[in-house]
mmCIF file of C-alpha atoms and ligand atoms in Angstrom:
data_model
loop_
_atom_site.group_PDB
_atom_site.id
_atom_site.type_symbol
_atom_site.label_atom_id
_atom_site.label_comp_id
_atom_site.label_asym_id
_atom_site.label_seq_id
_atom_site.Cartn_x
_atom_site.Cartn_y
_atom_site.Cartn_z
ATOM 1 C CA MET A 29 209.916 67.062 -3.099
ATOM 2 C CA ARG A 30 206.909 65.208 -3.846
ATOM 3 C CA ASN A 31 207.824 62.720 -6.970
ATOM 4 C CA LEU A 32 205.402 63.389 -9.951
ATOM 5 C CA LEU A 33 205.399 60.520 -12.464
ATOM 6 C CA MET A 34 204.213 61.720 -16.348
ATOM 7 C CA THR A 35 205.137 58.663 -17.553
ATOM 8 C CA PRO A 36 203.122 56.549 -19.405
ATOM 9 C CA GLY A 37 203.526 54.387 -16.559
ATOM 10 C CA PRO A 38 204.004 52.962 -13.583
ATOM 11 C CA THR A 39 201.344 56.175 -13.226
ATOM 12 C CA PRO A 40 200.382 58.168 -10.139
ATOM 13 C CA VAL A 41 197.975 56.642 -8.070
ATOM 14 C CA PRO A 42 195.125 57.459 -6.773
ATOM 15 C CA GLU A 43 194.429 58.689 -2.430
ATOM 16 C CA ASP A 44 191.615 55.522 -1.906
ATOM 17 C CA SER A 45 194.126 52.875 -4.360
ATOM 18 C CA ARG A 46 196.592 53.580 -1.988
ATOM 19 C CA PHE A 47 194.828 53.577 1.262
ATOM 20 C CA ILE A 48 193.173 50.420 0.822
ATOM 21 C CA MET A 49 196.516 48.635 -0.176
ATOM 22 C CA ALA A 50 197.464 49.228 3.982
ATOM 23 C CA LYS A 51 194.998 47.455 5.111
ATOM 24 C CA ASP A 52 195.776 43.646 6.616
ATOM 25 C CA ILE A 53 196.421 41.387 2.829
ATOM 26 C CA ILE A 54 193.494 38.921 3.095
ATOM 27 C CA HIS A 55 192.995 35.048 1.821
ATOM 28 C CA HIS A 56 193.270 35.041 -2.182
ATOM 29 C CA ARG A 57 191.013 31.550 -1.252
ATOM 30 C CA THR A 58 188.023 33.112 0.730
ATOM 31 C CA GLU A 59 184.836 34.221 0.098
ATOM 32 C CA GLU A 60 185.929 37.701 1.051
ATOM 33 C CA PHE A 61 188.202 37.372 -1.897
ATOM 34 C CA MET A 62 186.019 36.148 -4.503
ATOM 35 C CA THR A 63 183.913 38.871 -3.656
ATOM 36 C CA LEU A 64 186.706 41.742 -4.413
ATOM 37 C CA PHE A 65 187.452 39.806 -7.442
ATOM 38 C CA LYS A 66 184.483 38.872 -8.818
ATOM 39 C CA GLU A 67 183.403 43.168 -8.788
ATOM 40 C CA MET A 68 187.396 43.381 -10.111
ATOM 41 C CA SER A 69 186.216 41.471 -13.031
ATOM 42 C CA GLU A 70 183.248 42.812 -13.378
ATOM 43 C CA SER A 71 184.322 46.472 -13.692
ATOM 44 C CA LEU A 72 187.494 45.611 -15.925
ATOM 45 C CA LYS A 73 184.716 44.223 -18.928
ATOM 46 C CA TYR A 74 183.292 47.755 -18.278
ATOM 47 C CA VAL A 75 186.914 49.688 -19.126
ATOM 48 C CA PHE A 76 187.058 46.805 -21.750
ATOM 49 C CA GLN A 77 183.786 47.836 -22.733
ATOM 50 C CA THR A 78 183.120 44.037 -23.251
ATOM 51 C CA GLU A 79 180.756 41.250 -22.619
ATOM 52 C CA ASN A 80 183.140 38.136 -22.345
ATOM 53 C CA PRO A 81 184.987 37.501 -19.931
ATOM 54 C CA VAL A 82 188.817 39.310 -18.939
ATOM 55 C CA ILE A 83 191.598 37.129 -17.368
ATOM 56 C CA THR A 84 193.942 38.701 -14.959
ATOM 57 C CA LEU A 85 197.144 37.593 -14.897
ATOM 58 C CA THR A 86 199.761 38.380 -12.451
ATOM 59 C CA SER A 87 202.684 39.965 -14.570
ATOM 60 C CA SER A 88 203.910 43.272 -15.963
ATOM 61 C CA GLY A 89 202.322 44.325 -20.105
ATOM 62 C CA THR A 90 204.572 41.459 -21.049
ATOM 63 C CA GLY A 91 203.284 38.471 -19.160
ATOM 64 C CA ALA A 92 199.892 38.206 -21.483
ATOM 65 C CA MET A 93 201.551 39.914 -24.533
ATOM 66 C CA GLU A 94 203.605 36.235 -24.017
ATOM 67 C CA ALA A 95 200.414 34.944 -23.184
ATOM 68 C CA SER A 96 198.500 35.848 -25.329
ATOM 69 C CA ILE A 97 200.787 34.253 -28.262
ATOM 70 C CA VAL A 98 201.363 31.082 -26.757
ATOM 71 C CA ASN A 99 197.209 30.275 -25.799
ATOM 72 C CA LEU A 100 196.365 31.490 -29.289
ATOM 73 C CA PHE A 101 198.476 29.847 -31.547
ATOM 74 C CA SER A 102 200.160 26.286 -32.479
ATOM 75 C CA GLU A 103 203.551 26.106 -34.697
ATOM 76 C CA ASN A 104 203.782 27.314 -37.706
ATOM 77 C CA ASP A 105 200.323 29.139 -37.616
ATOM 78 C CA LYS A 106 200.944 31.723 -40.267
ATOM 79 C CA VAL A 107 199.839 35.815 -38.279
ATOM 80 C CA VAL A 108 200.573 39.233 -40.146
ATOM 81 C CA VAL A 109 202.025 41.443 -37.065
ATOM 82 C CA ILE A 110 202.259 44.814 -37.432
ATOM 83 C CA SER A 111 204.729 46.912 -35.375
ATOM 84 C CA VAL A 112 205.064 50.878 -35.019
ATOM 85 C CA GLY A 113 207.837 51.042 -33.079
ATOM 86 C CA ASN A 114 209.619 49.796 -29.851
ATOM 87 C CA PHE A 115 206.579 47.871 -28.350
ATOM 88 C CA GLY A 116 205.608 46.462 -31.907
ATOM 89 C CA ASP A 117 208.445 45.104 -32.758
ATOM 90 C CA ARG A 118 208.367 42.609 -28.840
ATOM 91 C CA LEU A 119 205.209 41.007 -30.384
ATOM 92 C CA ILE A 120 207.376 39.766 -33.680
ATOM 93 C CA GLN A 121 210.208 39.168 -30.874
ATOM 94 C CA LEU A 122 207.392 36.952 -29.052
ATOM 95 C CA ALA A 123 205.780 35.405 -31.852
ATOM 96 C CA LYS A 124 208.680 34.482 -33.616
ATOM 97 C CA LEU A 125 210.389 33.518 -30.323
ATOM 98 C CA TYR A 126 207.465 30.589 -30.201
ATOM 99 C CA LYS A 127 207.988 29.758 -34.257
ATOM 100 C CA LEU A 128 204.990 31.082 -35.250
ATOM 101 C CA ASN A 129 204.781 32.194 -39.143
ATOM 102 C CA VAL A 130 205.477 35.823 -38.830
ATOM 103 C CA ILE A 131 204.838 37.912 -41.474
ATOM 104 C CA GLU A 132 205.405 41.582 -40.675
ATOM 105 C CA ILE A 133 204.545 45.032 -41.352
ATOM 106 C CA SER A 134 206.777 47.738 -40.344
ATOM 107 C CA TYR A 135 206.624 50.983 -40.286
ATOM 108 C CA LYS A 136 209.231 53.704 -39.234
ATOM 109 C CA TRP A 137 209.039 55.398 -35.667
ATOM 110 C CA GLY A 138 206.622 57.627 -35.427
ATOM 111 C CA GLU A 139 203.945 56.388 -38.228
ATOM 112 C CA THR A 140 200.711 55.183 -37.630
ATOM 113 C CA ALA A 141 200.286 51.911 -39.818
ATOM 114 C CA LYS A 142 198.305 51.989 -43.099
ATOM 115 C CA VAL A 143 194.931 49.553 -43.089
ATOM 116 C CA GLU A 144 195.636 48.852 -47.220
ATOM 117 C CA ASP A 145 198.906 47.740 -45.929
ATOM 118 C CA LEU A 146 197.371 44.528 -43.835
ATOM 119 C CA LYS A 147 194.096 44.401 -46.875
ATOM 120 C CA ALA A 148 197.386 43.631 -49.652
ATOM 121 C CA ILE A 149 199.089 40.740 -47.375
ATOM 122 C CA LEU A 150 195.651 39.113 -46.415
ATOM 123 C CA ALA A 151 194.597 39.425 -50.816
ATOM 124 C CA LYS A 152 198.014 37.330 -51.138
ATOM 125 C CA GLU A 153 198.172 35.272 -48.740
ATOM 126 C CA GLU A 154 196.324 31.885 -47.554
ATOM 127 C CA GLY A 155 195.141 30.602 -43.901
ATOM 128 C CA VAL A 156 196.290 33.381 -41.606
ATOM 129 C CA LYS A 157 194.843 33.105 -38.453
ATOM 130 C CA GLY A 158 195.893 36.040 -36.558
ATOM 131 C CA VAL A 159 196.622 39.512 -36.868
ATOM 132 C CA ILE A 160 198.362 40.745 -34.174
ATOM 133 C CA MET A 161 198.840 44.754 -33.157
ATOM 134 C CA THR A 162 199.568 47.633 -30.766
ATOM 135 C CA GLN A 163 197.132 50.029 -30.603
ATOM 136 C CA HIS A 164 199.143 53.158 -29.075
ATOM 137 C CA GLU A 165 202.615 52.359 -29.390
ATOM 138 C CA THR A 166 204.061 53.860 -26.773
ATOM 139 C CA SER A 167 207.714 54.541 -28.017
ATOM 140 C CA THR A 168 206.612 57.306 -30.132
ATOM 141 C CA GLY A 169 202.520 58.030 -28.308
ATOM 142 C CA VAL A 170 201.045 57.517 -32.567
ATOM 143 C CA VAL A 171 197.339 55.528 -32.026
ATOM 144 C CA ASN A 172 196.783 52.916 -34.303
ATOM 145 C CA ASP A 173 192.884 52.731 -35.867
ATOM 146 C CA ILE A 174 192.121 49.774 -34.335
ATOM 147 C CA GLU A 175 188.886 50.252 -35.081
ATOM 148 C CA ALA A 176 189.283 50.234 -39.042
ATOM 149 C CA PHE A 177 191.630 47.059 -39.268
ATOM 150 C CA GLY A 178 188.632 45.875 -36.718
ATOM 151 C CA LYS A 179 186.175 45.751 -39.808
ATOM 152 C CA VAL A 180 188.783 43.658 -41.753
ATOM 153 C CA ILE A 181 189.710 41.080 -39.339
ATOM 154 C CA LYS A 182 185.980 40.725 -37.886
ATOM 155 C CA ASP A 183 183.994 38.599 -40.239
ATOM 156 C CA THR A 184 187.040 36.136 -40.888
ATOM 157 C CA ASP A 185 188.196 33.214 -39.191
ATOM 158 C CA MET A 186 191.553 35.285 -37.689
ATOM 159 C CA LEU A 187 192.512 36.838 -34.420
ATOM 160 C CA PHE A 188 192.812 39.985 -34.120
ATOM 161 C CA VAL A 189 194.916 40.549 -30.634
ATOM 162 C CA VAL A 190 195.218 44.020 -30.049
ATOM 163 C CA ASP A 191 197.993 45.274 -27.451
ATOM 164 C CA ALA A 192 196.491 48.237 -25.574
ATOM 165 C CA ILE A 193 198.044 47.839 -22.680
ATOM 166 C CA SER A 194 198.713 52.208 -22.500
ATOM 167 C CA GLY A 195 196.033 52.543 -24.535
ATOM 168 C CA LEU A 196 193.473 51.542 -22.607
ATOM 169 C CA THR A 197 191.454 54.903 -20.238
ATOM 170 C CA ALA A 198 193.037 57.330 -22.694
ATOM 171 C CA ASN A 199 191.901 56.698 -25.969
ATOM 172 C CA GLU A 200 188.161 55.217 -26.816
ATOM 173 C CA PHE A 201 188.487 51.204 -26.899
ATOM 174 C CA LYS A 202 185.461 49.278 -27.991
ATOM 175 C CA THR A 203 186.647 45.870 -27.651
ATOM 176 C CA ASP A 204 183.505 44.361 -29.219
ATOM 177 C CA GLU A 205 182.086 46.660 -31.121
ATOM 178 C CA TRP A 206 185.589 46.231 -32.587
ATOM 179 C CA GLY A 207 186.076 42.936 -32.855
ATOM 180 C CA VAL A 208 188.801 42.672 -31.144
ATOM 181 C CA ASP A 209 189.483 39.098 -30.038
ATOM 182 C CA CYS A 210 191.611 39.448 -27.102
ATOM 183 C CA ALA A 211 192.811 42.528 -25.742
ATOM 184 C CA LEU A 212 195.276 43.664 -23.139
ATOM 185 C CA SER A 213 195.697 46.152 -20.752
ATOM 186 C CA GLY A 214 198.300 46.461 -17.558
ATOM 187 C CA SER A 215 197.560 47.042 -13.872
ATOM 188 C CA GLN A 216 200.224 49.891 -13.412
ATOM 189 C CA LYS A 217 198.841 52.319 -17.129
ATOM 190 C CA GLY A 218 195.124 53.721 -16.933
ATOM 191 C CA PHE A 219 194.201 51.688 -13.731
ATOM 192 C CA MET A 220 196.164 54.315 -12.192
ATOM 193 C CA ALA A 221 197.475 51.205 -10.127
ATOM 194 C CA PRO A 222 200.310 49.666 -9.025
ATOM 195 C CA PRO A 223 202.822 47.373 -11.525
ATOM 196 C CA GLY A 224 202.026 43.967 -11.089
ATOM 197 C CA LEU A 225 198.646 43.022 -13.026
ATOM 198 C CA ALA A 226 197.718 42.026 -16.930
ATOM 199 C CA PHE A 227 194.099 41.505 -17.932
ATOM 200 C CA ALA A 228 193.591 40.109 -21.416
ATOM 201 C CA ALA A 229 189.890 40.570 -22.866
ATOM 202 C CA LEU A 230 188.812 37.135 -25.120
ATOM 203 C CA SER A 231 186.184 36.834 -27.166
ATOM 204 C CA SER A 232 184.657 32.750 -27.723
ATOM 205 C CA LYS A 233 186.710 33.218 -30.917
ATOM 206 C CA ALA A 234 189.456 33.547 -29.243
ATOM 207 C CA GLN A 235 188.035 30.787 -26.805
ATOM 208 C CA ALA A 236 187.414 28.538 -29.273
ATOM 209 C CA ALA A 237 191.346 29.765 -30.948
ATOM 210 C CA MET A 238 193.232 28.238 -26.912
ATOM 211 C CA GLU A 239 191.060 24.686 -26.994
ATOM 212 C CA LYS A 240 193.313 24.080 -29.940
ATOM 213 C CA SER A 241 196.131 25.878 -29.075
ATOM 214 C CA THR A 242 199.210 23.262 -28.259
ATOM 215 C CA LEU A 243 202.175 26.263 -27.263
ATOM 216 C CA PRO A 244 203.012 24.927 -24.206
ATOM 217 C CA LYS A 245 202.246 27.122 -21.638
ATOM 218 C CA PHE A 246 201.891 26.693 -17.103
ATOM 219 C CA TYR A 247 201.711 29.508 -15.328
ATOM 220 C CA PHE A 248 200.694 31.710 -18.463
ATOM 221 C CA SER A 249 197.386 29.440 -18.803
ATOM 222 C CA PHE A 250 194.145 31.449 -19.556
ATOM 223 C CA LYS A 251 192.256 27.810 -19.674
ATOM 224 C CA LYS A 252 192.731 27.571 -16.160
ATOM 225 C CA ALA A 253 192.673 31.307 -15.450
ATOM 226 C CA LEU A 254 189.272 30.871 -17.107
ATOM 227 C CA LYS A 255 188.124 28.068 -15.875
ATOM 228 C CA VAL A 256 188.330 29.724 -12.324
ATOM 229 C CA LEU A 257 187.340 32.824 -12.841
ATOM 230 C CA VAL A 258 183.242 32.436 -12.668
ATOM 231 C CA ASP A 259 183.776 31.676 -8.772
ATOM 232 C CA GLY A 260 186.196 34.153 -8.886
ATOM 233 C CA GLN A 261 189.505 32.452 -8.336
ATOM 234 C CA THR A 262 192.885 32.520 -9.925
ATOM 235 C CA PRO A 263 194.896 29.777 -10.735
ATOM 236 C CA TRP A 264 197.785 30.581 -8.698
ATOM 237 C CA THR A 265 198.374 33.239 -5.598
ATOM 238 C CA PRO A 266 197.320 36.799 -7.151
ATOM 239 C CA ALA A 267 199.096 39.453 -6.124
ATOM 240 C CA ILE A 268 196.153 40.917 -4.294
ATOM 241 C CA GLY A 269 197.411 44.164 -3.191
ATOM 242 C CA VAL A 270 197.036 45.308 -6.456
ATOM 243 C CA VAL A 271 193.602 43.748 -7.130
ATOM 244 C CA MET A 272 192.331 45.615 -3.895
ATOM 245 C CA ALA A 273 193.738 48.565 -5.862
ATOM 246 C CA VAL A 274 192.499 48.607 -9.877
ATOM 247 C CA ASN A 275 189.205 47.669 -7.733
ATOM 248 C CA GLU A 276 188.928 50.669 -5.971
ATOM 249 C CA SER A 277 190.818 52.422 -9.280
ATOM 250 C CA CYS A 278 187.669 51.378 -11.306
ATOM 251 C CA LYS A 279 185.073 52.806 -8.674
ATOM 252 C CA MET A 280 186.229 55.797 -10.293
ATOM 253 C CA ILE A 281 186.588 54.953 -13.811
ATOM 254 C CA LYS A 282 183.139 53.918 -12.940
ATOM 255 C CA LYS A 283 182.157 57.054 -11.048
ATOM 256 C CA GLU A 284 183.838 58.877 -14.262
ATOM 257 C CA GLY A 285 182.629 57.523 -17.527
ATOM 258 C CA ILE A 286 184.515 55.858 -19.478
ATOM 259 C CA GLU A 287 183.978 58.367 -22.017
ATOM 260 C CA ASN A 288 184.615 60.768 -19.690
ATOM 261 C CA VAL A 289 187.792 59.627 -18.874
ATOM 262 C CA VAL A 290 188.518 59.608 -22.161
ATOM 263 C CA ALA A 291 187.284 63.442 -23.210
ATOM 264 C CA ARG A 292 189.967 64.276 -20.108
ATOM 265 C CA HIS A 293 193.030 62.925 -21.094
ATOM 266 C CA LYS A 294 192.075 63.799 -25.278
ATOM 267 C CA ALA A 295 191.789 67.811 -22.876
ATOM 268 C CA MET A 296 195.298 66.804 -21.418
ATOM 269 C CA GLN A 297 197.137 65.649 -24.437
ATOM 270 C CA GLU A 298 195.280 69.235 -25.909
ATOM 271 C CA ALA A 299 197.147 71.312 -22.978
ATOM 272 C CA THR A 300 200.508 69.616 -23.437
ATOM 273 C CA VAL A 301 200.500 70.012 -27.229
ATOM 274 C CA ALA A 302 199.273 73.913 -26.533
ATOM 275 C CA GLY A 303 202.729 73.468 -24.521
ATOM 276 C CA VAL A 304 204.851 72.424 -25.839
ATOM 277 C CA GLU A 305 204.361 74.849 -29.511
ATOM 278 C CA ALA A 306 204.199 77.845 -27.067
ATOM 279 C CA LEU A 307 208.299 77.177 -25.804
ATOM 280 C CA GLY A 308 208.704 76.804 -30.460
ATOM 281 C CA LEU A 309 209.773 72.830 -30.048
ATOM 282 C CA GLU A 310 208.271 70.329 -32.596
ATOM 283 C CA LEU A 311 206.479 67.115 -31.965
ATOM 284 C CA LEU A 312 207.133 63.588 -33.523
ATOM 285 C CA ILE A 313 203.948 63.323 -34.421
ATOM 286 C CA LYS A 314 202.758 65.713 -36.916
ATOM 287 C CA VAL A 315 198.934 65.113 -37.774
ATOM 288 C CA PRO A 316 197.000 64.816 -34.923
ATOM 289 C CA LYS A 317 194.337 62.359 -34.689
ATOM 290 C CA ASP A 318 197.478 60.233 -35.391
ATOM 291 C CA ARG A 319 198.895 61.154 -31.511
ATOM 292 C CA GLY A 320 197.655 59.115 -28.995
ATOM 293 C CA ALA A 321 196.194 60.804 -25.359
ATOM 294 C CA THR A 322 198.261 58.379 -23.489
ATOM 295 C CA LEU A 323 201.765 60.626 -23.974
ATOM 296 C CA THR A 324 203.266 63.761 -26.088
ATOM 297 C CA THR A 325 206.548 62.906 -27.710
ATOM 298 C CA VAL A 326 208.348 66.079 -28.263
ATOM 299 C CA LEU A 327 211.620 66.984 -30.495
ATOM 300 C CA CYS A 328 214.703 67.642 -29.108
ATOM 301 C CA PRO A 329 216.375 70.932 -31.263
ATOM 302 C CA GLU A 330 219.935 70.547 -32.513
ATOM 303 C CA GLY A 331 222.422 70.526 -29.172
ATOM 304 C CA LEU A 332 219.783 69.202 -26.818
ATOM 305 C CA ASN A 333 220.236 66.272 -25.768
ATOM 306 C CA GLY A 334 216.474 64.786 -24.696
ATOM 307 C CA GLN A 335 218.544 62.736 -21.434
ATOM 308 C CA LYS A 336 219.982 65.353 -19.562
ATOM 309 C CA VAL A 337 216.224 67.241 -19.550
ATOM 310 C CA ASN A 338 215.087 63.670 -18.295
ATOM 311 C CA LYS A 339 217.556 63.546 -15.958
ATOM 312 C CA LEU A 340 217.061 67.453 -14.485
ATOM 313 C CA MET A 341 213.697 67.286 -14.416
ATOM 314 C CA SER A 342 213.643 64.742 -11.300
ATOM 315 C CA LYS A 343 216.322 65.172 -9.905
ATOM 316 C CA LYS A 344 215.497 69.353 -8.805
ATOM 317 C CA TYR A 345 211.749 69.270 -9.571
ATOM 318 C CA GLY A 346 210.905 65.426 -8.423
ATOM 319 C CA ILE A 347 208.858 64.925 -11.724
ATOM 320 C CA THR A 348 209.902 61.893 -14.382
ATOM 321 C CA ILE A 349 208.923 61.973 -17.722
ATOM 322 C CA ALA A 350 209.751 59.340 -20.124
ATOM 323 C CA GLY A 351 213.171 59.688 -22.480
ATOM 324 C CA GLY A 352 213.271 57.936 -25.866
ATOM 325 C CA GLN A 353 213.874 54.274 -26.800
ATOM 326 C CA GLY A 354 216.005 51.946 -29.609
ATOM 327 C CA GLU A 355 216.612 54.346 -32.278
ATOM 328 C CA LEU A 356 214.866 57.223 -30.607
ATOM 329 C CA GLN A 357 217.666 57.896 -27.332
ATOM 330 C CA GLY A 358 218.198 60.846 -26.761
ATOM 331 C CA LYS A 359 216.470 62.650 -29.380
ATOM 332 C CA ILE A 360 213.405 62.789 -28.098
ATOM 333 C CA PHE A 361 211.606 63.287 -24.412
ATOM 334 C CA ARG A 362 207.922 61.820 -24.017
ATOM 335 C CA ILE A 363 205.469 63.754 -20.922
ATOM 336 C CA GLY A 364 203.047 61.303 -20.098
ATOM 337 C CA HIS A 365 199.836 61.922 -19.035
ATOM 338 C CA LEU A 366 198.070 58.305 -18.491
ATOM 339 C CA GLY A 367 195.823 57.877 -15.148
ATOM 340 C CA GLY A 368 195.906 59.362 -12.534
ATOM 341 C CA VAL A 369 197.420 62.811 -13.584
ATOM 342 C CA ASP A 370 195.258 65.710 -12.663
ATOM 343 C CA THR A 371 195.254 68.848 -15.091
ATOM 344 C CA LEU A 372 197.499 71.359 -13.161
ATOM 345 C CA ASP A 373 200.190 68.522 -13.406
ATOM 346 C CA ILE A 374 200.142 69.572 -16.480
ATOM 347 C CA VAL A 375 200.755 73.602 -15.548
ATOM 348 C CA THR A 376 203.223 71.986 -12.681
ATOM 349 C CA THR A 377 205.168 70.089 -15.517
ATOM 350 C CA PHE A 378 205.716 72.307 -17.688
ATOM 351 C CA SER A 379 205.993 75.371 -15.333
ATOM 352 C CA ALA A 380 209.841 73.028 -14.148
ATOM 353 C CA LEU A 381 210.507 72.276 -17.712
ATOM 354 C CA GLU A 382 210.900 75.885 -18.795
ATOM 355 C CA MET A 383 213.226 76.083 -16.227
ATOM 356 C CA VAL A 384 215.033 73.210 -17.379
ATOM 357 C CA LEU A 385 215.113 73.885 -20.480
ATOM 358 C CA LYS A 386 216.854 77.412 -20.020
ATOM 359 C CA GLU A 387 219.446 75.861 -17.741
ATOM 360 C CA LEU A 388 220.270 73.202 -20.378
ATOM 361 C CA GLY A 389 220.848 76.674 -22.960
ATOM 362 C CA TYR A 390 217.225 76.448 -25.172
ATOM 363 C CA ASN A 391 216.213 79.952 -25.330
ATOM 364 C CA ASN A 392 213.634 80.261 -27.789
ATOM 365 C CA PHE A 393 210.699 81.769 -24.944
ATOM 366 C CA GLU A 394 210.039 83.780 -22.732
ATOM 367 C CA PRO A 395 209.424 82.345 -18.848
ATOM 368 C CA GLY A 396 205.930 81.086 -18.910
ATOM 369 C CA ASP A 397 205.098 81.384 -21.927
ATOM 370 C CA SER A 398 204.527 77.398 -22.210
ATOM 371 C CA LEU A 399 201.779 78.339 -18.979
ATOM 372 C CA LYS A 400 200.227 81.381 -20.483
ATOM 373 C CA ALA A 401 199.013 78.517 -23.488
ATOM 374 C CA ILE A 402 197.840 75.781 -21.328
ATOM 375 C CA GLN A 403 195.624 78.211 -18.979
ATOM 376 C CA LYS A 404 194.818 79.434 -21.893
ATOM 377 C CA TYR A 405 193.212 76.148 -23.370
ATOM 378 C CA LEU A 406 192.182 75.113 -20.330
ATOM 379 C CA MET A 407 189.798 78.111 -19.807
ATOM 380 C CA SER A 408 189.002 77.938 -23.187
ATOM 381 C CA LYS A 409 187.290 73.661 -22.286
ATOM 382 C CA ILE A 410 185.287 74.978 -18.886
HETATM 383 C C1 PLP B 18 204.316 49.315 -21.211
HETATM 384 C C2 PLP B 18 203.962 48.435 -22.310
HETATM 385 C C3 PLP B 18 204.031 47.230 -22.181
HETATM 386 C C4 PLP B 18 204.345 45.798 -21.077
HETATM 387 O O1 PLP B 18 205.283 46.751 -20.496
HETATM 388 P P1 PLP B 18 206.086 46.187 -19.069
HETATM 389 O O2 PLP B 18 206.830 46.664 -18.738
HETATM 390 O O3 PLP B 18 206.037 44.445 -19.235
HETATM 391 O O4 PLP B 18 204.565 46.068 -18.755
HETATM 392 C C5 PLP B 18 203.456 46.688 -22.521
HETATM 393 N N1 PLP B 18 203.163 46.907 -24.774
HETATM 394 C C6 PLP B 18 202.482 49.135 -24.749
HETATM 395 C C7 PLP B 18 202.664 49.211 -25.702
HETATM 396 C C8 PLP B 18 203.151 49.186 -22.876
HETATM 397 O O5 PLP B 18 202.862 50.399 -22.965
#
């Protein structure tokens, strides 16, 4: 039985990126590594759509979230942190942990953030040093309008920090054009590589803030990483194998073109929505433009436990989908369509999902209903 990852990270790793990791490991203080790392770092700039440097940390995404706090701010700095779910809450937690003066804007899970709410806060608060938020909130599947928030922050002294960890490559993201000073992502999400690397794109405004930050840091120092980046180096031993894989996957992204990669994710999301609706199931996010193209969140009807759906999907059919986090545990399941997922993987997933739903007693459809809807959608796109 194969193992298909229909999750928002880790995601399937394409064959070329897997094979390159089977090669002899190279040493990181060599010309060979420097050439490789420079090539990967240039590709990252393409994917992030920035002219600024993108640094690489050896950690999962959360490491980059923590690093953005300790490198760009100082104790008591006033920041606005916007949360629409689990990962936004993590940003709040981190900012508080490092004793920033946090003004929280929180929304109900499933909602998107509203620019008007930020404007209202900024109208009455003085000395705000930064705005920190998530692009795609993985716990619910909503995508925030980063471009709109960027317009409010762009021509001010405030820093705009965005967790685009699961958003990048699936949803449009223009770091420079949208005025994002620090954009974050990770290797195991839209980069189609194994976990192990996190990335941070840093504007000149962010680099200036970095010089002033007084919070303690050592391993996660942006300054140390930036200093040696020009030489194709990292301050510490990086996850060399993952660098190789990310570099390979970036070649594929560049060949396809980032706009086409985003469009492909949109098509997979719409195919998934067509399948869900054909089964008579309800989506968590009602407004189509609020739905991210990273994953689709399905509400469990009365009597259906989301955890059971997940368990059967993986046990019987080798397909891993994601469950609900926090307050949504057991009440939803999330179908990821991120990174190396193929359009026909959606068909495979729904074929298994139909059988699982029938087995669990949800009978509101005829076998094949979702497959028919997905195929019709896909044919209309070709
Ligand atoms: C995956 C993810 C992270 C980081 O999680 P790690 O497990 O540390 O990689 C952060 N934010 C969002 C929105 C994510 O989806």
